[in-house]
Structures are given as structure tokens and as C-alpha cells.
XYZ file of C-alpha atoms in Angstrom:
598
model
C -65.683 6.909 -77.394
C -66.365 10.605 -77.775
C -62.711 11.429 -77.361
C -61.283 14.906 -77.062
C -60.127 16.641 -80.201
C -56.395 17.340 -80.108
C -54.621 19.798 -82.366
C -51.716 17.550 -83.341
C -52.847 16.210 -86.701
C -51.578 12.897 -88.004
C -51.617 11.111 -91.322
C -55.124 9.883 -91.937
C -57.059 12.559 -90.051
C -57.984 14.156 -93.372
C -57.795 11.621 -96.153
C -60.121 13.641 -98.378
C -57.623 16.467 -99.099
C -54.832 13.955 -99.758
C -56.950 11.958 -102.188
C -58.195 15.142 -103.830
C -54.669 16.387 -104.447
C -53.575 13.068 -105.903
C -56.555 13.165 -108.275
C -55.767 16.738 -109.212
C -52.166 15.774 -109.927
C -53.315 12.960 -112.194
C -55.795 14.914 -114.270
C -58.781 17.297 -114.306
C -60.871 17.296 -111.140
C -64.155 15.429 -111.351
C -66.004 17.844 -109.074
C -65.903 21.448 -107.989
C -65.957 22.633 -104.404
C -69.358 23.317 -102.878
C -70.957 26.651 -103.656
C -70.866 29.197 -100.838
C -73.436 28.333 -98.173
C -76.697 30.121 -98.620
C -76.021 31.409 -102.154
C -78.373 28.998 -103.817
C -76.067 28.688 -106.805
C -77.145 26.128 -109.388
C -74.838 23.486 -110.808
C -74.096 25.510 -113.947
C -73.378 28.599 -111.845
C -70.761 26.908 -109.674
C -67.140 27.634 -110.489
C -65.508 25.467 -113.102
C -63.519 22.373 -112.130
C -60.059 23.244 -110.903
C -57.101 22.523 -113.200
C -54.654 19.743 -112.451
C -51.928 20.585 -109.949
C -48.312 19.891 -110.653
C -46.732 16.591 -109.597
C -44.124 18.699 -107.767
C -46.844 20.174 -105.503
C -48.422 16.782 -104.905
C -45.082 15.255 -103.857
C -44.340 18.164 -101.512
C -47.820 17.799 -100.011
C -47.305 14.098 -99.309
C -43.903 14.854 -97.750
C -45.725 17.257 -95.443
C -48.194 14.508 -94.505
C -45.310 12.219 -93.529
C -43.760 15.021 -91.466
C -47.059 15.605 -89.649
C -47.400 11.872 -89.022
C -44.020 11.935 -87.279
C -45.011 15.016 -85.235
C -42.660 17.405 -87.070
C -44.824 20.484 -87.673
C -41.864 22.613 -88.779
C -40.927 20.187 -91.564
C -44.596 19.980 -92.614
C -44.799 23.780 -92.863
C -41.635 23.883 -94.999
C -42.967 21.208 -97.386
C -46.369 22.858 -97.701
C -44.716 26.226 -98.407
C -42.780 24.540 -101.220
C -46.025 23.109 -102.609
C -47.563 26.586 -102.597
C -44.713 28.009 -104.708
C -45.979 25.766 -107.473
C -49.698 26.037 -106.684
C -50.227 29.337 -104.790
C -54.017 29.266 -105.116
C -54.712 25.627 -104.164
C -57.052 25.816 -101.104
C -56.444 22.223 -99.991
C -52.738 22.930 -99.516
C -53.505 26.137 -97.652
C -55.946 24.370 -95.329
C -53.343 21.774 -94.484
C -50.804 24.529 -93.885
C -53.229 26.177 -91.445
C -53.539 22.849 -89.609
C -49.759 22.516 -89.465
C -49.488 25.965 -87.874
C -52.144 24.900 -85.367
C -50.051 21.832 -84.527
C -47.074 24.164 -84.019
C -49.163 26.337 -81.687
C -49.412 29.410 -83.893
C -53.183 29.921 -83.919
C -52.953 33.468 -85.273
C -51.028 32.387 -88.376
C -53.370 29.446 -88.856
C -56.451 31.678 -88.668
C -55.006 34.087 -91.234
C -54.383 31.308 -93.757
C -57.822 29.738 -93.233
C -59.535 33.102 -93.568
C -57.630 33.738 -96.799
C -59.204 30.570 -98.211
C -62.677 31.534 -96.983
C -62.410 35.016 -98.470
C -62.216 33.384 -101.893
C -64.427 30.357 -101.228
C -66.808 30.996 -98.289
C -68.305 27.519 -98.609
C -65.046 25.550 -98.523
C -65.903 23.057 -95.758
C -62.329 22.024 -94.835
C -61.406 25.664 -94.162
C -64.577 26.185 -92.139
C -63.688 23.191 -89.967
C -60.174 24.530 -89.380
C -61.569 27.914 -88.352
C -63.878 26.106 -85.947
C -60.872 24.229 -84.519
C -58.961 27.483 -84.014
C -61.881 29.156 -82.261
C -62.557 26.098 -80.065
C -58.890 25.985 -79.036
C -59.196 29.615 -77.978
C -62.298 28.950 -75.896
C -64.695 30.696 -78.292
C -67.103 27.782 -78.393
C -70.203 29.578 -79.687
C -68.246 30.886 -82.690
C -66.749 27.411 -83.206
C -70.250 25.883 -83.267
C -71.243 28.356 -85.977
C -68.279 27.473 -88.212
C -68.872 23.733 -87.855
C -72.550 24.267 -88.709
C -71.540 26.269 -91.781
C -69.237 23.430 -92.834
C -72.136 20.963 -92.593
C -74.395 23.281 -94.586
C -71.715 23.591 -97.258
C -70.949 19.871 -97.286
C -73.653 17.724 -95.580
C -71.367 14.685 -95.653
C -68.540 16.424 -93.743
C -67.730 13.767 -91.144
C -65.020 16.030 -89.717
C -67.499 18.818 -88.945
C -70.000 16.447 -87.352
C -67.284 14.813 -85.238
C -65.955 18.176 -84.062
C -69.454 19.270 -83.034
C -70.016 16.050 -81.105
C -66.696 16.439 -79.287
C -67.327 20.103 -78.505
C -70.826 19.535 -77.132
C -69.553 16.606 -75.072
C -66.723 18.635 -73.542
C -69.195 21.452 -72.856
C -71.268 19.040 -70.763
C -74.192 18.855 -73.195
C -74.443 15.162 -74.179
C -78.008 15.639 -75.441
C -76.867 18.141 -78.077
C -73.911 15.899 -78.926
C -76.299 12.987 -79.442
C -78.519 15.043 -81.748
C -75.513 15.780 -83.984
C -74.299 12.162 -83.899
C -77.783 10.965 -84.844
C -77.830 13.345 -87.839
C -74.585 11.869 -89.128
C -75.616 8.228 -88.766
C -78.861 9.019 -90.563
C -76.796 10.436 -93.433
C -74.226 7.622 -93.249
C -75.747 4.484 -91.646
C -72.424 2.633 -91.976
C -70.341 5.111 -89.940
C -69.318 2.628 -87.236
C -67.395 5.138 -85.120
C -70.332 7.530 -84.889
C -72.769 4.678 -84.193
C -70.617 3.702 -81.217
C -70.349 7.338 -80.139
C -74.136 7.684 -80.294
C -74.561 4.519 -78.214
C -72.084 5.817 -75.653
C -73.877 9.171 -75.398
C -77.210 7.395 -74.914
C -75.698 5.517 -71.974
C -74.459 8.769 -70.472
C -78.010 10.123 -70.736
C -79.519 6.943 -69.300
C -81.318 6.207 -72.575
C -80.381 2.541 -72.726
C -83.096 1.549 -75.205
C -81.634 3.940 -77.775
C -78.079 2.859 -76.904
C -79.031 -0.706 -77.685
C -80.644 0.352 -80.969
C -77.469 2.164 -82.080
C -75.377 -0.841 -81.055
C -77.622 -3.159 -83.084
C -77.091 -0.928 -86.109
C -73.372 -1.022 -85.423
C -73.443 -4.825 -85.522
C -75.279 -4.665 -88.858
C -72.662 -2.229 -90.179
C -69.877 -4.603 -89.153
C -71.300 -7.224 -91.507
C -70.507 -4.859 -94.389
C -66.904 -4.133 -93.452
C -64.228 -6.477 -92.042
C -64.016 -6.615 -88.245
C -60.952 -4.717 -87.013
C -59.220 -4.831 -83.648
C -60.722 -1.441 -82.767
C -64.202 -2.746 -83.481
C -63.519 -5.807 -81.337
C -62.596 -3.581 -78.410
C -65.489 -1.156 -78.965
C -68.110 -3.904 -79.005
C -66.761 -5.498 -75.833
C -66.546 -2.079 -74.207
C -70.188 -1.324 -74.920
C -71.237 -4.760 -73.634
C -69.438 -3.951 -70.399
C -71.027 -0.495 -70.234
C -74.472 -2.033 -70.697
C -73.721 -4.365 -67.788
C -72.525 -1.478 -65.618
C -75.669 0.487 -66.474
C -77.819 -2.390 -65.218
C -79.010 -3.396 -68.696
C -77.985 -6.995 -68.135
C -80.145 -8.634 -70.799
C -78.701 -6.378 -73.479
C -75.222 -7.062 -72.188
C -75.911 -10.795 -72.499
C -77.085 -10.257 -76.084
C -73.949 -8.315 -77.035
C -71.585 -10.860 -75.494
C -73.490 -13.709 -77.188
C -73.288 -11.883 -80.515
C -69.561 -11.317 -80.105
C -68.943 -14.964 -79.198
C -70.965 -16.001 -82.242
C -68.452 -14.124 -84.405
C -65.363 -14.957 -82.339
C -65.853 -18.243 -80.455
C -63.459 -18.904 -77.634
C -62.778 -15.283 -76.674
C -61.814 -15.464 -73.007
C -62.666 -11.810 -72.403
C -66.131 -12.132 -73.949
C -66.798 -15.428 -72.157
C -65.839 -13.892 -68.820
C -68.084 -10.911 -69.565
C -70.988 -13.192 -70.459
C -70.525 -15.127 -67.205
C -70.702 -11.875 -65.259
C -73.759 -10.704 -67.222
C -75.590 -14.005 -66.710
C -74.817 -13.892 -62.998
C -76.204 -10.355 -62.862
C -79.484 -11.537 -64.417
C -79.787 -14.112 -61.640
C -79.098 -17.068 -63.934
C -76.286 -18.519 -61.829
C -76.788 -21.999 -63.267
C -76.116 -20.860 -66.845
C -73.246 -18.684 -65.620
C -71.564 -21.610 -63.859
C -72.154 -23.958 -66.793
C -70.399 -21.495 -69.086
C -67.678 -20.992 -66.518
C -67.121 -24.751 -66.314
C -66.465 -24.769 -70.071
C -63.765 -22.083 -69.858
C -60.250 -23.506 -70.247
C -57.932 -23.288 -67.266
C -55.014 -20.880 -67.438
C -51.648 -22.350 -68.353
C -49.269 -23.116 -65.446
C -46.922 -20.326 -66.547
C -49.734 -17.786 -67.048
C -49.755 -14.537 -65.023
C -51.532 -14.635 -61.667
C -54.323 -12.413 -63.037
C -55.235 -15.060 -65.634
C -55.151 -17.847 -63.064
C -57.371 -15.774 -60.793
C -60.037 -15.122 -63.452
C -62.100 -18.303 -63.094
C -61.807 -18.317 -59.315
C -63.065 -14.741 -59.120
C -65.955 -15.487 -61.486
C -67.047 -18.492 -59.420
C -67.159 -16.173 -56.421
C -69.294 -13.751 -58.439
C -71.770 -16.525 -59.305
C -72.199 -17.427 -55.649
C -69.995 -20.518 -55.597
C -67.207 -19.779 -53.058
C -66.384 -23.472 -52.658
C -65.633 -23.704 -56.392
C -63.506 -20.578 -56.002
C -61.410 -22.352 -53.379
C -61.058 -25.398 -55.674
C -59.767 -23.167 -58.494
C -57.378 -21.317 -56.193
C -55.949 -24.507 -54.741
C -55.452 -25.944 -58.232
C -53.793 -22.781 -59.548
C -51.682 -21.737 -56.552
C -51.457 -24.847 -54.310
C -51.741 -22.959 -51.009
C -52.431 -19.531 -49.547
C -49.046 -17.971 -48.834
C -47.524 -14.500 -48.215
C -45.812 -14.583 -51.637
C -49.097 -14.510 -53.578
C -50.303 -11.176 -55.034
C -52.644 -9.188 -52.815
C -55.518 -9.623 -55.293
C -55.248 -13.412 -54.986
C -55.193 -13.270 -51.182
C -58.259 -11.020 -51.214
C -60.319 -13.429 -53.342
C -59.090 -16.414 -51.311
C -60.066 -14.844 -47.956
C -63.432 -13.740 -49.358
C -64.111 -17.334 -50.460
C -63.117 -18.649 -47.020
C -65.578 -16.239 -45.403
C -68.223 -17.228 -47.957
C -67.871 -20.883 -46.900
C -67.989 -19.805 -43.207
C -64.395 -20.821 -42.547
C -63.975 -17.684 -40.456
C -61.018 -18.764 -38.325
C -58.955 -19.487 -41.437
C -60.062 -16.210 -43.022
C -59.091 -14.130 -39.976
C -55.744 -15.948 -39.672
C -54.997 -15.328 -43.373
C -55.288 -11.548 -42.883
C -51.769 -11.647 -41.418
C -50.358 -12.785 -44.778
C -50.664 -9.387 -46.435
C -47.500 -7.376 -46.953
C -47.260 -3.760 -45.751
C -47.600 -2.579 -49.367
C -50.941 -4.442 -49.662
C -52.704 -2.555 -46.892
C -55.728 -1.556 -48.982
C -56.355 -5.192 -49.953
C -55.988 -6.239 -46.302
C -58.521 -3.643 -45.150
C -60.939 -4.729 -47.881
C -60.515 -8.373 -46.884
C -61.075 -7.590 -43.191
C -64.217 -5.604 -44.048
C -65.543 -8.520 -46.102
C -64.920 -11.029 -43.305
C -66.543 -8.694 -40.741
C -69.627 -8.286 -42.940
C -69.893 -12.074 -43.310
C -69.638 -12.499 -39.526
C -72.381 -9.913 -38.951
C -74.638 -11.655 -41.440
C -74.520 -14.826 -39.316
C -75.119 -12.821 -36.110
C -71.548 -13.031 -34.796
C -71.531 -9.344 -33.926
C -68.853 -9.190 -31.220
C -66.373 -11.138 -33.339
C -66.956 -8.811 -36.274
C -66.468 -5.702 -34.177
C -63.348 -7.126 -32.549
C -61.908 -7.843 -35.999
C -62.551 -4.292 -37.164
C -61.073 -2.812 -33.994
C -57.926 -4.947 -34.189
C -57.259 -4.437 -37.899
C -55.100 -1.380 -37.290
C -57.154 0.687 -39.758
C -59.442 3.634 -39.169
C -63.093 2.561 -39.193
C -63.742 5.081 -41.972
C -61.500 3.019 -44.258
C -63.538 -0.101 -43.535
C -66.728 1.830 -44.239
C -65.652 2.186 -47.868
C -67.014 -1.358 -48.209
C -70.678 -1.268 -49.199
C -71.189 -4.793 -47.879
C -69.949 -3.783 -44.431
C -72.084 -0.642 -44.346
C -75.218 -2.660 -45.102
C -74.242 -5.299 -42.553
C -73.637 -2.699 -39.827
C -77.017 -1.142 -40.585
C -78.677 -4.500 -39.992
C -76.597 -5.097 -36.846
C -77.726 -1.825 -35.278
C -81.342 -2.486 -36.205
C -81.319 -5.974 -34.670
C -78.974 -5.625 -31.674
C -80.676 -5.647 -28.238
C -77.552 -5.006 -26.117
C -77.542 -1.224 -25.434
C -73.963 -1.198 -24.159
C -72.607 -2.920 -27.251
C -74.777 -0.899 -29.631
C -73.787 2.323 -27.887
C -70.100 1.534 -28.444
C -70.750 0.895 -32.120
C -72.778 4.092 -32.440
C -70.025 6.153 -30.857
C -67.477 4.828 -33.347
C -69.764 5.272 -36.373
C -70.648 8.833 -35.409
C -67.066 9.919 -36.086
C -67.399 9.939 -39.911
C -69.998 10.949 -42.543
C -70.238 7.343 -43.779
C -70.874 6.112 -40.232
C -73.462 8.807 -39.553
C -75.297 7.820 -42.727
C -75.362 4.199 -41.541
C -76.858 5.360 -38.229
C -79.426 7.612 -39.900
C -80.596 4.794 -42.162
C -80.679 2.225 -39.347
C -82.684 4.526 -37.073
C -85.092 5.375 -39.882
C -85.893 1.810 -40.875
C -85.751 0.509 -37.308
C -88.477 2.897 -36.178
C -92.102 1.834 -35.954
C -92.999 5.225 -37.469
C -90.253 6.241 -39.918
C -89.766 10.019 -39.952
C -88.896 10.853 -43.565
C -88.555 14.597 -42.886
C -85.960 13.974 -40.177
C -84.104 11.579 -42.465
C -84.008 14.112 -45.328
C -82.653 16.715 -42.885
C -79.957 14.269 -41.785
C -79.027 13.518 -45.404
C -78.812 17.236 -46.219
C -76.532 17.776 -43.215
C -74.258 14.897 -44.225
C -74.077 16.098 -47.849
C -73.191 19.560 -46.597
C -70.022 18.160 -45.026
C -68.602 17.428 -48.482
C -68.350 13.651 -48.025
C -66.791 11.224 -50.452
C -68.558 9.689 -53.428
C -69.488 6.493 -51.548
C -71.496 8.471 -48.985
C -73.238 10.478 -51.717
C -74.215 7.306 -53.564
C -75.601 5.775 -50.358
C -77.598 8.939 -49.760
C -79.016 8.841 -53.287
C -80.001 5.186 -52.861
C -81.752 5.915 -49.565
C -83.616 8.884 -51.044
C -84.713 6.738 -54.004
C -86.243 4.159 -51.664
C -88.063 6.887 -49.745
C -89.537 8.258 -52.992
C -90.587 4.786 -54.145
C -92.349 4.105 -50.844
C -94.042 7.489 -50.868
C -92.270 8.623 -47.698
C -91.011 11.922 -49.097
C -92.560 14.440 -51.430
C -91.012 14.018 -54.869
C -92.093 13.029 -58.365
C -91.574 9.346 -59.287
C -89.198 10.430 -62.075
C -86.823 11.482 -59.295
C -86.079 7.767 -58.839
C -84.815 7.463 -62.399
C -82.665 10.549 -61.908
C -81.174 9.123 -58.709
C -80.507 5.662 -60.147
C -78.804 7.260 -63.159
C -76.520 9.178 -60.796
C -75.731 5.987 -58.892
C -74.956 4.070 -62.090
C -72.614 6.826 -63.286
C -70.790 7.134 -59.961
C -70.647 3.465 -59.052
C -71.255 1.171 -62.059
C -72.530 -2.240 -61.011
C -73.821 -1.103 -57.600
C -75.790 -4.145 -56.321
C -78.667 -1.954 -55.137
C -79.496 -0.703 -58.633
C -81.559 -3.723 -59.773
C -83.571 -3.594 -56.538
C -84.271 0.116 -56.848
C -85.356 -0.298 -60.461
C -87.497 -3.313 -59.580
C -89.305 -1.481 -56.779
C -89.854 1.490 -59.051
C -91.270 -0.672 -61.849
C -93.584 -2.466 -59.421
C -94.819 0.805 -57.927
C -95.477 1.980 -61.513
C -97.436 -1.156 -62.392
C -94.836 -2.658 -64.768
C -94.790 -6.136 -63.235
C -92.814 -7.786 -66.054
C -89.796 -5.517 -65.763
C -90.222 -5.465 -61.986
C -89.945 -9.256 -61.812
C -86.780 -9.296 -63.954
C -85.109 -6.565 -61.889
C -86.123 -7.923 -58.483
C -85.007 -11.459 -59.309
C -81.670 -10.014 -60.396
C -81.497 -7.946 -57.209
C -82.209 -10.957 -55.014
C -79.309 -12.716 -56.707
C -76.714 -9.928 -56.478
C -77.849 -8.584 -53.076
C -79.130 -11.647 -51.171
C -78.944 -9.849 -47.801
C -81.230 -6.933 -48.691
C -84.514 -7.513 -46.830
C -86.434 -4.875 -48.783
C -85.781 -6.679 -52.071
C -87.126 -9.891 -50.560
C -90.270 -8.136 -49.327
C -91.054 -6.529 -52.679
C -90.320 -9.743 -54.568
C -92.604 -11.621 -52.170
C -95.400 -9.130 -52.890
C -94.900 -9.712 -56.607
C -94.904 -13.538 -56.566
C -97.465 -14.092 -53.785
C -100.390 -14.820 -56.091
C -98.566 -17.383 -58.206
C -96.179 -18.880 -55.652
C -97.385 -18.408 -52.069
C -94.806 -20.827 -50.688
C -91.902 -18.873 -52.155
C -93.412 -15.579 -50.997
C -93.593 -16.916 -47.433
C -89.973 -18.083 -47.602
C -88.850 -14.664 -48.846
C -90.685 -12.879 -45.999
C -89.233 -15.291 -43.452
C -85.748 -14.550 -44.765
C -86.475 -10.804 -44.588
C -87.526 -11.083 -40.934
C -84.204 -12.774 -40.176
C -82.376 -9.790 -41.661
C -84.364 -6.871 -40.239
C -86.781 -6.033 -37.410
C -90.370 -7.226 -37.914
C -91.637 -3.600 -37.847
C -89.383 -2.782 -40.798
C -90.530 -5.847 -42.725
C -94.187 -5.137 -41.948
C -93.876 -1.534 -43.126
C -92.112 -2.564 -46.347
C -94.660 -5.335 -46.952
C -97.564 -2.907 -46.625
C -95.953 -0.496 -49.076
C -95.151 -3.276 -51.551
C -98.638 -4.771 -51.395
C -100.117 -1.336 -52.045
C -98.219 -1.073 -55.328
C -100.165 -1.807 -58.544
C -100.495 -5.603 -58.915
C -98.537 -5.998 -55.660
């Protein structure tokens, strides 16, 4: 939402000068330009209201606006020059002429015209903004900041100057400074919907989700004042999705509910709410809402027909996914889009129909290789999770793809980690180790498996291994895995770092891989170790729903619920022991029980 500023001006980017000229053409101006910044001039000392401009100049100016709207800078310059023959001292026309020269690419000419205005009226905010634009385009950002600040001092309600500052700080990689400026504007104009959304977006970038939600709530209030436009529709849904990606699932639910209250029946918002409810762990409510969604029409695109099936898979109901797919597409065939085949095979694996899933991998076309690899990785992970190790490894070896491509699947990486930790056959495990050692992603899997599988985890050795892997310049997936592993080590007190390091790491993960299923678990463990049992319970329940095969989540959740539900705690620990070696579970249990209120 904090989009880049482009120097190709269109009709509507500066309505104030257009309106001002029309008023001037119709009669005496009702206000004078602001006094020069810092002069302290009183009202009676300011220059007298400007005389009316000629209708000829006003018409020429509007012709220039239409030329700019069509992208014809040359025609705009010609029209503005004609306007100046009638009104040679009108600063608004000169400012627009400077902008037209900027659109043409003649920054030197533009700067000369803008400076001419400022020589006569140093506090003319529109000219100050244009000078800032010229300097920013030339890479002189510090000077640009100064001109935008002068424009705000001269005219505190200059939305253009505030917006330019926000954009410039954002592009300079300083979202905190950009947020400060955005906050100043929304304090001055609480109904500026665009800046409220920008402020919310910047808060998300900074990981300040509480403030993002506050700005979004104000945005919703502002919408009640003005009619809801298509842009506002999209912006509200976008922020709801960003909240979900950032792990703020409850707020995402609120935003989707609010949107559906204003626009009942929105398929996009309903689908988003289903996903948000599933992320909170409320699969029952998610499925109930999903049941109420209308089916796609028979002639609808495949993507629309796939929507409900995919959402049922997300809510943990693969059998319902298969029902939807069979109803929409009749049977699994080579002619279906790769995305449909992928969901279908994933659902088959989820219902443990492995033979059918493996057989269906042959249905992918050569152009759908990435979907085929993803499907094979998903089936292999499902096989590992039910202890069918040899079958999983055989599938990966026979897929015709490099193992590194399969390791792009987070689910498979986690499954392989568990397989190595639990496997007692040295020959088989040695073969797997040899293959994994050939890539950074595989070596990270081995490092993590060896660390957690040890009776005495060596955090220093693990940190050395992570540093070595990072030094190889691995892909983003490997970096995110390394951040997640480091976060767990900090939470459990296994490496020397401040607890705030966890928040820094989870923010990095959320930015690099929105919706990573480990995020709720990491946050939950952090909250529990910090003594915030309420937020810990919410996050860990969510984590247990989105990452049901993570033994550490089960251990920490068991520690949290033990006092109030001993039977459930025992069941969670039993499930954890099935997923990881007892020494790992014991170590995690001791750490979790040592946490405040654990």
C-alpha cells in the first residue's frame, strides 16, 4: 500500500491546483497562499488575495490536465505555456508546468521553474513538493526530505508532502520513520483512508500487529463516513489476509467477519474467513462455514471449482476434499490442471490411499513437473508419518527429480528429520544421510535431527553448523528453517541470546514465508516461557491444529494443560513419543515444565 512514487502525473494527482484555478477564474480568491515558512507573518501581513485569472488561462490549464492524463507531456507543456501568456505570474500554472517537464524527463527545466516560484513565494507548498520530487528522482534523498518537511511546515494539511515522505522513507528501508510520518497525517486527518491503510501496512512490516489492528479499526470507522469503493473493498481484504499471514489469526477473523457483515455472500471473504478459522484451530466452525458456501457453477473455471475442495483439505478434512473433487471433476484424469491433480493426490495421501496417490503421480504432464515433485514430496511425507520409511524413500528416488527439489517441501523436511531420529537400521539411515548431505537443506535436516536426537544436545555445535550452512549462501527455505531452529534453542535456553531474539526471528520468518506452520508454535512456546499463559494457550492450540506432527508443540501444550486436563496432557505426550525419541520428548518436557506456570 505504500506504493512507489512515479513521475508520470495523471489527472487527479493534484486536485487542489485544478480547483484553485477554477475558483480563481470564477472570481476573487477566498484565501491567500501560506506565508513563507518561519517568517511568523500574521494574517494581516500576508499578501493580499490573488486576482481572478482569465477564463482563457483556466481552459488552457484544463487542456493540459487532459493531456497529462493521456500521457502526452509535450501537449501538456504547450497548453501550460499558453496559459502563462495570459497569466505569467500564476504559481499554480508554473508548478504544473514543472511537473509536466518532470514527466517528460527534463529535471533541470523543472527545477528552474519550481525555483522561480519559490524565489517569489518561499512557502508555496506545491512548489516545495515538486522540488522534493526532483531531488528524490536524482537520488538526493536528504535534500528531498528537507523540501517535503518545509512543505508540511508551510501547509500542515499537505497530503502530497506527507505521502511523498512516507514513500521515500519506505524506499530507503526505514519503515519506522515512514510510520511516524503516516501517523502524523492520520492524526491531522482521521478520515484519510489511504494513509490509515498505509500506516497499518507499515505496522505489519515492523511486526507491530497491535498498532496495525488499531489503524485498521480506525479505517473501518472512516469507511462508515464515506461510501465503500472497490479500492476499499480490496484494501480491507488485503489487510485481513496480511493479518493471517502475520499469524494474527484472531484479528484476521475479525476483519473478515466485519467485511462479511457489510457485504454478505462475498466468496473471497468467506474463503478467507474459513482459512482464518482453521488457523485458529476452530476446524468445526471453519467446516460449518465451508458447508454453507455455494458450489461453483458447472461451467466455472477449474480454480473456482477447486476452491472448496482445497479449503476442506486446509481444515483437515481430506475425505470431504475428495467428495468435492469427484462432484466437480468426476474423475482424476491427465486432462485436469496440475493444481487440481496436486490437491487430489494430497487428499488421497491424507486418507491413506497411498497406492492410488503414487499411481496418480504418472498423470502429470511434462509441463507440470513442479506440481508433480510437490505431490511426490507430500505423499512421501505422509508415508514417513505412518512409519513406511522404505516406501517413502523409494518414491523419492524414483521420482526422477533431484532430492534438493523435494526438500523445498517443509512437510517432507520435518518428516525426514523424524525418520532419522527414529530409524534403528544403520544401513538404511546411512543411505539417507549420504543423500541428504549433498545439499544445504539436507545438511540442515541432519543437523537438526542429530541435535534433538541426542541425549545431551550440543547447542554450540548446532550454532556452528547453522553458521556454516548460512555461509554457503543457501536459498530462503534453508534460512527460514535455520531461524526457526535458532528460535527454539533460545526459547529452551540452549543458546546464549536475549528472549527478544525470538520475536526478531519469528518476524523474519513471517516476512520470508507468510503462514509458516511453525510460527504459532514458536510464539506459543515463547509466551509460555515468558509467563503469558493466555496467549500461549491460544498460539499452541493453533499450532497443534496447523502442525499436528510437531512433537515439541504437543509437549509444550501438555505442560500448559496438565493441571486442568491431565488426561489430555497424557494423550499429547503419548502422541509426542510416537513422533520423536523418548529422550527428545523428555528433554522438551523438562524445559516446558520449567517455564512459568508450565
